[in-house]
mmCIF file of C-alpha atoms and ligand atoms in Angstrom:
data_model
loop_
_atom_site.group_PDB
_atom_site.id
_atom_site.type_symbol
_atom_site.label_atom_id
_atom_site.label_comp_id
_atom_site.label_asym_id
_atom_site.label_seq_id
_atom_site.Cartn_x
_atom_site.Cartn_y
_atom_site.Cartn_z
ATOM 1 C CA MET A 174 171.278 277.632 -59.153
ATOM 2 C CA ASN A 175 168.648 279.017 -61.524
ATOM 3 C CA LYS A 176 166.471 277.283 -64.133
ATOM 4 C CA GLN A 177 168.940 278.013 -66.913
ATOM 5 C CA ASP A 178 171.769 276.329 -64.976
ATOM 6 C CA VAL A 179 169.634 273.227 -64.433
ATOM 7 C CA VAL A 180 168.733 273.030 -68.137
ATOM 8 C CA GLN A 181 172.387 273.551 -69.075
ATOM 9 C CA SER A 182 173.566 270.758 -66.795
ATOM 10 C CA ILE A 183 170.990 268.292 -68.155
ATOM 11 C CA THR A 184 171.018 269.119 -71.882
ATOM 12 C CA GLY A 185 174.567 270.450 -72.239
ATOM 13 C CA GLY A 186 173.018 273.473 -73.992
ATOM 14 C CA GLN A 187 172.282 271.432 -77.131
ATOM 15 C CA PHE A 188 169.631 273.610 -78.774
ATOM 16 C CA GLU A 189 170.169 272.661 -82.434
ATOM 17 C CA ALA A 190 167.037 270.955 -83.780
ATOM 18 C CA ALA A 191 167.635 267.306 -84.658
ATOM 19 C CA ALA A 192 164.250 266.979 -86.397
ATOM 20 C CA ALA A 193 161.657 269.248 -88.025
ATOM 21 C CA ASN A 194 159.595 269.077 -84.856
ATOM 22 C CA GLY A 195 159.059 267.058 -81.705
ATOM 23 C CA THR A 196 155.764 265.544 -80.557
ATOM 24 C CA ALA A 197 154.903 263.854 -77.263
ATOM 25 C CA SER A 198 152.003 263.045 -74.942
ATOM 26 C CA ALA A 199 151.754 262.986 -71.160
ATOM 27 C CA PRO A 200 148.940 262.051 -68.778
ATOM 28 C CA ALA A 201 147.383 264.293 -66.142
ATOM 29 C CA ASN A 202 147.935 263.097 -62.575
ATOM 30 C CA ILE A 203 146.079 263.310 -59.281
ATOM 31 C CA ALA A 204 148.090 263.296 -56.072
ATOM 32 C CA LEU A 205 147.061 260.817 -53.374
ATOM 33 C CA CYS A 206 149.668 262.456 -51.136
ATOM 34 C CA LYS A 207 149.876 266.115 -52.104
ATOM 35 C CA TYR A 208 152.733 268.406 -53.110
ATOM 36 C CA TRP A 209 152.057 271.493 -51.052
ATOM 37 C CA GLY A 210 154.820 274.037 -50.400
ATOM 38 C CA LYS A 211 158.207 274.796 -51.948
ATOM 39 C CA ARG A 212 161.635 275.110 -50.483
ATOM 40 C CA ASN A 213 162.852 276.821 -53.671
ATOM 41 C CA GLU A 214 160.412 278.745 -55.869
ATOM 42 C CA GLU A 215 162.825 279.399 -58.750
ATOM 43 C CA ILE A 216 163.329 275.725 -59.611
ATOM 44 C CA ASN A 217 160.156 274.286 -58.011
ATOM 45 C CA LEU A 218 161.764 272.265 -55.240
ATOM 46 C CA PRO A 219 159.125 270.895 -52.873
ATOM 47 C CA VAL A 220 159.241 270.771 -49.087
ATOM 48 C CA THR A 221 158.086 267.135 -49.125
ATOM 49 C CA SER A 222 157.819 264.186 -51.463
ATOM 50 C CA SER A 223 154.432 263.396 -53.030
ATOM 51 C CA LEU A 224 152.688 260.473 -54.719
ATOM 52 C CA SER A 225 150.185 260.438 -57.562
ATOM 53 C CA VAL A 226 148.269 258.264 -59.949
ATOM 54 C CA SER A 227 148.206 259.205 -63.632
ATOM 55 C CA LEU A 228 144.917 259.567 -65.455
ATOM 56 C CA GLY A 229 145.575 257.161 -68.335
ATOM 57 C CA HIS A 230 144.330 258.638 -71.588
ATOM 58 C CA LEU A 231 143.480 262.042 -70.109
ATOM 59 C CA GLY A 232 146.325 264.458 -70.659
ATOM 60 C CA THR A 233 148.120 266.574 -73.224
ATOM 61 C CA THR A 234 149.696 266.028 -76.628
ATOM 62 C CA THR A 235 152.127 268.699 -77.778
ATOM 63 C CA THR A 236 154.136 269.410 -80.913
ATOM 64 C CA VAL A 237 156.959 271.929 -80.801
ATOM 65 C CA GLU A 238 158.831 273.277 -83.810
ATOM 66 C CA PRO A 239 161.435 276.014 -84.184
ATOM 67 C CA VAL A 240 160.362 279.200 -85.984
ATOM 68 C CA ALA A 241 162.151 282.446 -86.731
ATOM 69 C CA GLY A 242 160.837 285.276 -84.559
ATOM 70 C CA ALA A 243 158.010 285.344 -82.038
ATOM 71 C CA ASP A 244 156.528 282.262 -80.391
ATOM 72 C CA GLU A 245 153.142 280.991 -81.523
ATOM 73 C CA VAL A 246 150.943 279.010 -79.200
ATOM 74 C CA ILE A 247 147.898 277.048 -80.381
ATOM 75 C CA LEU A 248 145.753 275.466 -77.663
ATOM 76 C CA ASN A 249 143.017 273.048 -78.716
ATOM 77 C CA GLY A 250 143.014 274.556 -82.211
ATOM 78 C CA LEU A 251 142.896 278.217 -81.190
ATOM 79 C CA PRO A 252 145.761 280.750 -81.012
ATOM 80 C CA VAL A 253 146.491 281.850 -77.433
ATOM 81 C CA PRO A 254 146.808 285.658 -77.044
ATOM 82 C CA GLU A 255 150.281 286.792 -75.985
ATOM 83 C CA ASP A 256 149.142 288.719 -72.935
ATOM 84 C CA THR A 257 147.538 285.786 -71.113
ATOM 85 C CA THR A 258 149.082 284.184 -68.020
ATOM 86 C CA PHE A 259 149.145 280.901 -69.937
ATOM 87 C CA ALA A 260 151.243 282.359 -72.800
ATOM 88 C CA ARG A 261 153.538 284.352 -70.504
ATOM 89 C CA ARG A 262 154.354 281.327 -68.398
ATOM 90 C CA LEU A 263 154.918 279.198 -71.477
ATOM 91 C CA ARG A 264 157.221 281.812 -73.044
ATOM 92 C CA ALA A 265 159.293 281.962 -69.879
ATOM 93 C CA TYR A 266 159.704 278.175 -70.075
ATOM 94 C CA LEU A 267 160.577 278.289 -73.798
ATOM 95 C CA ASP A 268 163.238 280.933 -72.966
ATOM 96 C CA LEU A 269 165.201 278.124 -71.315
ATOM 97 C CA PHE A 270 165.626 276.340 -74.668
ATOM 98 C CA ARG A 271 166.428 279.094 -77.204
ATOM 99 C CA ARG A 272 169.639 278.956 -79.225
ATOM 100 C CA ASP A 273 169.587 282.778 -79.346
ATOM 101 C CA ALA A 274 167.137 285.623 -78.753
ATOM 102 C CA LYS A 275 165.743 285.410 -82.321
ATOM 103 C CA GLN A 276 164.831 281.752 -81.944
ATOM 104 C CA GLY A 277 161.098 281.228 -81.522
ATOM 105 C CA PHE A 278 158.909 278.144 -81.161
ATOM 106 C CA LYS A 279 155.508 277.139 -82.451
ATOM 107 C CA VAL A 280 153.761 275.082 -79.804
ATOM 108 C CA ILE A 281 150.633 273.186 -80.805
ATOM 109 C CA THR A 282 148.997 271.636 -77.795
ATOM 110 C CA HIS A 283 145.845 269.541 -77.344
ATOM 111 C CA ASN A 284 144.333 268.673 -74.014
ATOM 112 C CA THR A 285 142.460 265.398 -73.973
ATOM 113 C CA ILE A 286 141.229 266.293 -70.504
ATOM 114 C CA PRO A 287 137.654 267.358 -71.112
ATOM 115 C CA THR A 288 137.375 271.007 -70.148
ATOM 116 C CA ALA A 289 134.197 269.970 -68.389
ATOM 117 C CA ALA A 290 136.199 267.853 -65.943
ATOM 118 C CA GLY A 291 137.642 271.051 -64.476
ATOM 119 C CA LEU A 292 141.121 269.603 -64.151
ATOM 120 C CA ALA A 293 144.273 271.667 -64.285
ATOM 121 C CA SER A 294 146.453 270.849 -67.248
ATOM 122 C CA SER A 295 149.794 272.373 -66.259
ATOM 123 C CA ALA A 296 151.118 268.979 -65.079
ATOM 124 C CA SER A 297 150.439 267.126 -68.333
ATOM 125 C CA GLY A 298 151.172 270.292 -70.341
ATOM 126 C CA TYR A 299 154.731 270.880 -69.100
ATOM 127 C CA ALA A 300 155.498 267.151 -69.071
ATOM 128 C CA ALA A 301 154.385 266.795 -72.718
ATOM 129 C CA LEU A 302 156.401 269.886 -73.649
ATOM 130 C CA ALA A 303 159.588 268.629 -71.958
ATOM 131 C CA LEU A 304 159.167 265.260 -73.713
ATOM 132 C CA ALA A 305 158.518 267.013 -77.056
ATOM 133 C CA MET A 306 161.684 269.142 -76.590
ATOM 134 C CA ASN A 307 163.632 265.921 -76.030
ATOM 135 C CA GLU A 308 162.385 264.690 -79.440
ATOM 136 C CA LEU A 309 163.027 268.002 -81.184
ATOM 137 C CA PHE A 310 166.605 268.374 -79.932
ATOM 138 C CA GLY A 311 167.453 264.660 -79.964
ATOM 139 C CA TRP A 312 168.735 264.731 -76.375
ATOM 140 C CA ASP A 313 167.845 261.116 -75.650
ATOM 141 C CA LEU A 314 167.367 261.896 -71.958
ATOM 142 C CA ASP A 315 166.072 259.351 -69.456
ATOM 143 C CA ARG A 316 162.789 259.792 -67.540
ATOM 144 C CA ARG A 317 164.547 261.034 -64.431
ATOM 145 C CA GLU A 318 166.148 263.922 -66.346
ATOM 146 C CA LEU A 319 162.900 264.622 -68.209
ATOM 147 C CA SER A 320 161.065 264.694 -64.890
ATOM 148 C CA ILE A 321 163.456 267.427 -63.703
ATOM 149 C CA LEU A 322 162.969 269.466 -66.906
ATOM 150 C CA ALA A 323 159.168 269.128 -66.578
ATOM 151 C CA ARG A 324 159.405 270.188 -62.912
ATOM 152 C CA LEU A 325 160.919 273.516 -63.973
ATOM 153 C CA GLY A 326 157.628 274.312 -65.743
ATOM 154 C CA SER A 327 155.333 273.120 -62.959
ATOM 155 C CA GLY A 328 156.129 271.052 -59.889
ATOM 156 C CA SER A 329 153.383 268.492 -60.445
ATOM 157 C CA ALA A 330 154.570 268.041 -64.075
ATOM 158 C CA SER A 331 157.545 266.102 -62.715
ATOM 159 C CA ARG A 332 155.080 263.257 -61.973
ATOM 160 C CA SER A 333 153.410 263.337 -65.413
ATOM 161 C CA VAL A 334 156.331 261.827 -67.354
ATOM 162 C CA TYR A 335 155.026 258.358 -66.374
ATOM 163 C CA HIS A 336 151.776 256.390 -66.478
ATOM 164 C CA GLY A 337 150.822 254.718 -63.192
ATOM 165 C CA PHE A 338 151.630 255.302 -59.530
ATOM 166 C CA VAL A 339 154.418 257.857 -59.309
ATOM 167 C CA GLN A 340 156.441 259.175 -56.394
ATOM 168 C CA TRP A 341 158.189 262.535 -56.653
ATOM 169 C CA HIS A 342 161.174 262.489 -54.323
ATOM 170 C CA ALA A 343 161.654 265.857 -52.652
ATOM 171 C CA GLY A 344 165.459 265.506 -52.687
ATOM 172 C CA SER A 345 167.719 267.625 -50.517
ATOM 173 C CA GLN A 346 170.297 269.148 -52.870
ATOM 174 C CA ASP A 347 170.255 272.865 -53.669
ATOM 175 C CA ASP A 348 170.544 272.165 -57.396
ATOM 176 C CA GLY A 349 167.426 269.929 -57.300
ATOM 177 C CA LEU A 350 169.089 267.218 -59.373
ATOM 178 C CA ASP A 351 167.849 264.708 -56.772
ATOM 179 C CA SER A 352 164.270 266.055 -56.941
ATOM 180 C CA PHE A 353 162.622 263.892 -59.615
ATOM 181 C CA ALA A 354 159.747 261.471 -59.978
ATOM 182 C CA GLU A 355 159.966 257.708 -60.160
ATOM 183 C CA LEU A 356 157.469 255.104 -61.360
ATOM 184 C CA LEU A 357 156.303 252.621 -58.731
ATOM 185 C CA PRO A 358 156.222 249.013 -59.955
ATOM 186 C CA GLU A 359 152.667 248.260 -58.796
ATOM 187 C CA THR A 360 149.509 248.475 -60.879
ATOM 188 C CA TRP A 361 145.885 248.363 -59.693
ATOM 189 C CA PRO A 362 143.617 247.410 -62.610
ATOM 190 C CA ASP A 363 140.338 247.793 -60.682
ATOM 191 C CA LEU A 364 141.113 251.241 -59.255
ATOM 192 C CA ARG A 365 138.774 253.935 -60.538
ATOM 193 C CA MET A 366 138.810 257.691 -60.193
ATOM 194 C CA GLY A 367 135.619 259.702 -60.647
ATOM 195 C CA LEU A 368 135.900 263.323 -61.726
ATOM 196 C CA VAL A 369 133.121 265.349 -60.124
ATOM 197 C CA LYS A 370 132.769 268.675 -61.859
ATOM 198 C CA ILE A 371 131.840 271.533 -59.573
ATOM 199 C CA SER A 372 133.265 274.411 -61.604
ATOM 200 C CA THR A 373 135.445 274.908 -64.658
ATOM 201 C CA MET A 374 135.977 278.635 -64.045
ATOM 202 C CA GLU A 375 139.544 279.787 -63.711
ATOM 203 C CA LYS A 376 140.400 279.870 -60.034
ATOM 204 C CA THR A 377 140.745 283.161 -58.257
ATOM 205 C CA VAL A 378 143.845 282.083 -56.314
ATOM 206 C CA SER A 379 146.567 280.062 -58.040
ATOM 207 C CA SER A 380 147.980 277.051 -56.223
ATOM 208 C CA ARG A 381 151.375 278.748 -56.558
ATOM 209 C CA ASP A 382 150.230 281.787 -54.517
ATOM 210 C CA ALA A 383 148.211 279.726 -52.034
ATOM 211 C CA MET A 384 151.211 277.469 -51.400
ATOM 212 C CA ARG A 385 153.492 280.447 -50.817
ATOM 213 C CA GLU A 386 151.080 282.076 -48.367
ATOM 214 C CA THR A 387 150.512 278.788 -46.564
ATOM 215 C CA VAL A 388 154.223 278.102 -46.087
ATOM 216 C CA ALA A 389 154.797 281.657 -44.860
ATOM 217 C CA GLU A 390 151.688 282.235 -42.754
ATOM 218 C CA SER A 391 149.995 279.025 -41.637
ATOM 219 C CA VAL A 392 150.814 277.640 -38.209
ATOM 220 C CA LEU A 393 149.258 274.353 -39.341
ATOM 221 C CA TYR A 394 151.857 274.064 -42.102
ATOM 222 C CA ARG A 395 154.407 273.138 -39.444
ATOM 223 C CA SER A 396 152.748 269.759 -39.063
ATOM 224 C CA TRP A 397 152.475 269.145 -42.830
ATOM 225 C CA PRO A 398 155.872 267.437 -43.342
ATOM 226 C CA SER A 399 155.153 264.862 -40.633
ATOM 227 C CA GLN A 400 151.655 264.267 -42.027
ATOM 228 C CA VAL A 401 153.202 263.581 -45.448
ATOM 229 C CA GLU A 402 155.854 261.301 -44.020
ATOM 230 C CA ARG A 403 153.159 259.196 -42.376
ATOM 231 C CA ASP A 404 150.750 259.254 -45.332
ATOM 232 C CA LEU A 405 153.414 258.313 -47.870
ATOM 233 C CA GLN A 406 154.266 255.258 -45.852
ATOM 234 C CA ILE A 407 150.609 254.228 -45.471
ATOM 235 C CA ILE A 408 149.817 254.835 -49.144
ATOM 236 C CA ARG A 409 152.902 252.953 -50.373
ATOM 237 C CA GLN A 410 151.936 249.978 -48.221
ATOM 238 C CA ALA A 411 148.264 250.153 -49.249
ATOM 239 C CA ILE A 412 149.292 250.118 -52.913
ATOM 240 C CA ALA A 413 151.592 247.147 -52.337
ATOM 241 C CA GLU A 414 148.785 245.242 -50.570
ATOM 242 C CA GLN A 415 145.924 246.572 -52.752
ATOM 243 C CA ALA A 416 144.203 247.620 -49.529
ATOM 244 C CA PHE A 417 141.528 249.954 -50.871
ATOM 245 C CA ASP A 418 140.109 251.335 -47.605
ATOM 246 C CA THR A 419 143.567 252.099 -46.242
ATOM 247 C CA LEU A 420 144.480 253.900 -49.444
ATOM 248 C CA GLY A 421 141.233 255.867 -49.582
ATOM 249 C CA ARG A 422 141.380 256.917 -45.943
ATOM 250 C CA ALA A 423 144.965 258.139 -46.186
ATOM 251 C CA ALA A 424 144.353 259.993 -49.470
ATOM 252 C CA GLU A 425 141.196 261.720 -48.204
ATOM 253 C CA ASN A 426 142.824 262.675 -44.921
ATOM 254 C CA ASN A 427 145.920 263.977 -46.709
ATOM 255 C CA ALA A 428 143.811 266.182 -48.991
ATOM 256 C CA LEU A 429 141.750 267.578 -46.117
ATOM 257 C CA ALA A 430 144.914 268.271 -44.101
ATOM 258 C CA MET A 431 146.378 270.143 -47.071
ATOM 259 C CA HIS A 432 143.234 272.269 -47.330
ATOM 260 C CA ALA A 433 143.318 272.878 -43.579
ATOM 261 C CA THR A 434 146.812 274.394 -43.848
ATOM 262 C CA ALA A 435 145.584 276.784 -46.568
ATOM 263 C CA ILE A 436 142.501 277.762 -44.572
ATOM 264 C CA ALA A 437 144.718 278.517 -41.567
ATOM 265 C CA ALA A 438 146.970 280.861 -43.599
ATOM 266 C CA TRP A 439 146.511 284.617 -43.778
ATOM 267 C CA PRO A 440 145.056 285.653 -46.122
ATOM 268 C CA PRO A 441 143.105 282.403 -45.951
ATOM 269 C CA THR A 442 142.477 280.303 -49.053
ATOM 270 C CA LEU A 443 139.357 278.177 -49.133
ATOM 271 C CA PHE A 444 139.112 276.374 -52.479
ATOM 272 C CA TRP A 445 135.767 274.789 -51.612
ATOM 273 C CA TRP A 446 132.409 275.840 -52.963
ATOM 274 C CA PRO A 447 129.120 274.943 -51.263
ATOM 275 C CA GLU A 448 128.719 272.234 -53.944
ATOM 276 C CA SER A 449 132.145 270.825 -52.999
ATOM 277 C CA VAL A 450 130.991 270.417 -49.414
ATOM 278 C CA LYS A 451 127.732 268.825 -50.592
ATOM 279 C CA ALA A 452 129.747 266.316 -52.626
ATOM 280 C CA MET A 453 131.962 265.528 -49.606
ATOM 281 C CA GLN A 454 128.851 264.971 -47.497
ATOM 282 C CA LYS A 455 127.448 262.623 -50.129
ATOM 283 C CA VAL A 456 130.672 260.615 -50.014
ATOM 284 C CA TRP A 457 130.508 260.430 -46.226
ATOM 285 C CA ALA A 458 126.834 259.363 -46.379
ATOM 286 C CA LEU A 459 127.682 256.618 -48.889
ATOM 287 C CA ARG A 460 130.469 255.408 -46.610
ATOM 288 C CA ALA A 461 128.148 255.446 -43.598
ATOM 289 C CA ASN A 462 125.979 253.051 -45.639
ATOM 290 C CA GLY A 463 128.888 250.715 -46.180
ATOM 291 C CA MET A 464 130.031 251.879 -49.621
ATOM 292 C CA PRO A 465 133.824 252.046 -49.927
ATOM 293 C CA VAL A 466 134.292 255.422 -51.639
ATOM 294 C CA TYR A 467 136.683 258.250 -50.758
ATOM 295 C CA PHE A 468 137.612 261.593 -52.275
ATOM 296 C CA THR A 469 140.574 263.805 -52.874
ATOM 297 C CA MET A 470 140.692 267.479 -53.857
ATOM 298 C CA ASP A 471 143.288 269.811 -55.298
ATOM 299 C CA ALA A 472 143.680 273.557 -55.485
ATOM 300 C CA GLY A 473 140.154 274.134 -56.783
ATOM 301 C CA PRO A 474 136.524 273.278 -55.995
ATOM 302 C CA ASN A 475 136.318 269.979 -57.908
ATOM 303 C CA ILE A 476 136.208 266.596 -56.201
ATOM 304 C CA LYS A 477 137.837 263.378 -57.363
ATOM 305 C CA LEU A 478 136.273 260.135 -56.141
ATOM 306 C CA LEU A 479 138.324 257.047 -55.406
ATOM 307 C CA SER A 480 136.578 253.776 -55.913
ATOM 308 C CA ASP A 481 136.871 250.176 -56.956
ATOM 309 C CA LYS A 482 135.509 248.987 -60.327
ATOM 310 C CA GLN A 483 132.758 246.862 -58.766
ATOM 311 C CA ASN A 484 131.191 249.826 -56.941
ATOM 312 C CA VAL A 485 131.155 252.354 -59.773
ATOM 313 C CA ARG A 486 127.577 251.611 -60.803
ATOM 314 C CA ALA A 487 126.185 252.051 -57.274
ATOM 315 C CA ILE A 488 128.129 255.279 -56.711
ATOM 316 C CA GLN A 489 126.883 256.586 -60.029
ATOM 317 C CA ASN A 490 123.350 256.679 -58.642
ATOM 318 C CA GLU A 491 124.466 259.421 -56.263
ATOM 319 C CA PHE A 492 126.918 261.079 -58.675
ATOM 320 C CA PRO A 493 125.291 260.714 -62.115
ATOM 321 C CA ASP A 494 127.521 263.203 -63.971
ATOM 322 C CA VAL A 495 130.861 261.798 -62.935
ATOM 323 C CA GLU A 496 133.465 260.968 -65.570
ATOM 324 C CA TRP A 497 135.176 257.712 -64.561
ATOM 325 C CA VAL A 498 138.838 257.086 -65.276
ATOM 326 C CA ALA A 499 140.564 253.698 -65.194
ATOM 327 C CA PRO A 500 144.206 254.684 -64.579
ATOM 328 C CA PHE A 501 145.566 251.208 -65.325
ATOM 329 C CA ASP A 502 143.406 250.364 -68.318
ATOM 330 C CA GLU A 503 146.032 249.846 -71.012
ATOM 331 C CA SER A 504 143.442 249.856 -73.781
ATOM 332 C CA ALA A 505 142.572 253.460 -72.969
ATOM 333 C CA ARG A 506 146.044 254.814 -73.830
HETATM 334 C C1 2P0 B 240 149.485 268.217 -56.195
HETATM 335 N N1 2P0 B 240 148.870 270.618 -56.416
HETATM 336 O O1 2P0 B 240 150.253 267.470 -55.577
HETATM 337 C C2 2P0 B 240 149.130 269.524 -55.534
HETATM 338 C C3 2P0 B 240 147.911 269.412 -54.691
HETATM 339 C C4 2P0 B 240 147.689 271.345 -56.055
HETATM 340 C C5 2P0 B 240 147.206 270.729 -54.813
HETATM 341 O O2 2P0 B 240 150.705 270.311 -57.604
HETATM 342 O O3 2P0 B 240 153.795 276.237 -58.687
HETATM 343 O O4 2P0 B 240 150.615 273.642 -60.492
HETATM 344 O O5 2P0 B 240 153.623 275.017 -60.863
HETATM 345 O O6 2P0 B 240 154.860 274.004 -58.940
HETATM 346 O O7 2P0 B 240 152.352 271.954 -59.792
HETATM 347 C C6 2P0 B 240 149.501 272.205 -58.129
HETATM 348 O O8 2P0 B 240 150.688 272.866 -58.125
HETATM 349 O O9 2P0 B 240 152.408 274.276 -58.831
HETATM 350 C C7 2P0 B 240 149.727 270.987 -57.356
HETATM 351 P P1 2P0 B 240 153.736 274.905 -59.361
HETATM 352 P P2 2P0 B 240 151.543 273.125 -59.444
HETATM 353 O O10 2P0 B 240 148.969 267.884 -57.282
#
């Protein structure tokens, strides 16, 4: 099954606009148990399930409208040149939704993730676009189907169609129709995530390439599925019991294990910068002094702190430039 077949089976090939345009927003998300490795690269099917928390008001808002001729992409108010990776990848995704070859789209997209936070925006970007397409074409799809459409753009986008704790089920079918994200019922109002900016430069190795090399070349990857199975269980239980230390420990360990698999691949990928290691050491020093703070890290040098509301002020003394996010603060949406 290819992407086109998946889109056909979900939308029935209904590509007649039902409105002048479609607009939607989606939050960014940070995985507490990471998605790392695909079993199918064409339709972004993961080897394991994963679990994330959405970043509330930080994300993407996108408007899509049909135009005659070439696609136009406006990102944060500026036209995106056609020959960029960003535009090429977006065009390939838009190809899945054209009535015919002459059908183009104007995509106007705004990231509310501050560029300074150094967060990837493909998760919220493809989720917002899938949701906007649903509005444009009047499909009236449910979140499960929208999660699958978002997944075709970027795996982690499958989790960005919800606010809150979200589990992306790996599924086992070849067509991936059982590989979608689901919202967990729990909330955690006092949970805080601190975005520690190390670098906002575009990364030299994409997570897509690093994942592929890790699956193919890293001996440590063999233990990854069992690590995830264990961590998912621990994290689910910690969320249910609001057990902060258990959650933090499992999330930090899961992130470090993911990075270990990439380091053990050939060619190796080390996403860390010296400043990333310094930030990790600061977290460990704070913990040694009794402060409950943990970190997680994705396919880049930036660090995300996990903390409880009551400790934010004390942690801020060590990390003055952190941007704090309250994932369950309804007023921030
Ligand atoms: C995650 N990452 O769970 C993991 C942790 C990076 C490290 O999902 O190839 O941009 O588009 O499916 O979704 C980043 O991978 O990769 C990612 P594709 P994606 O958040």
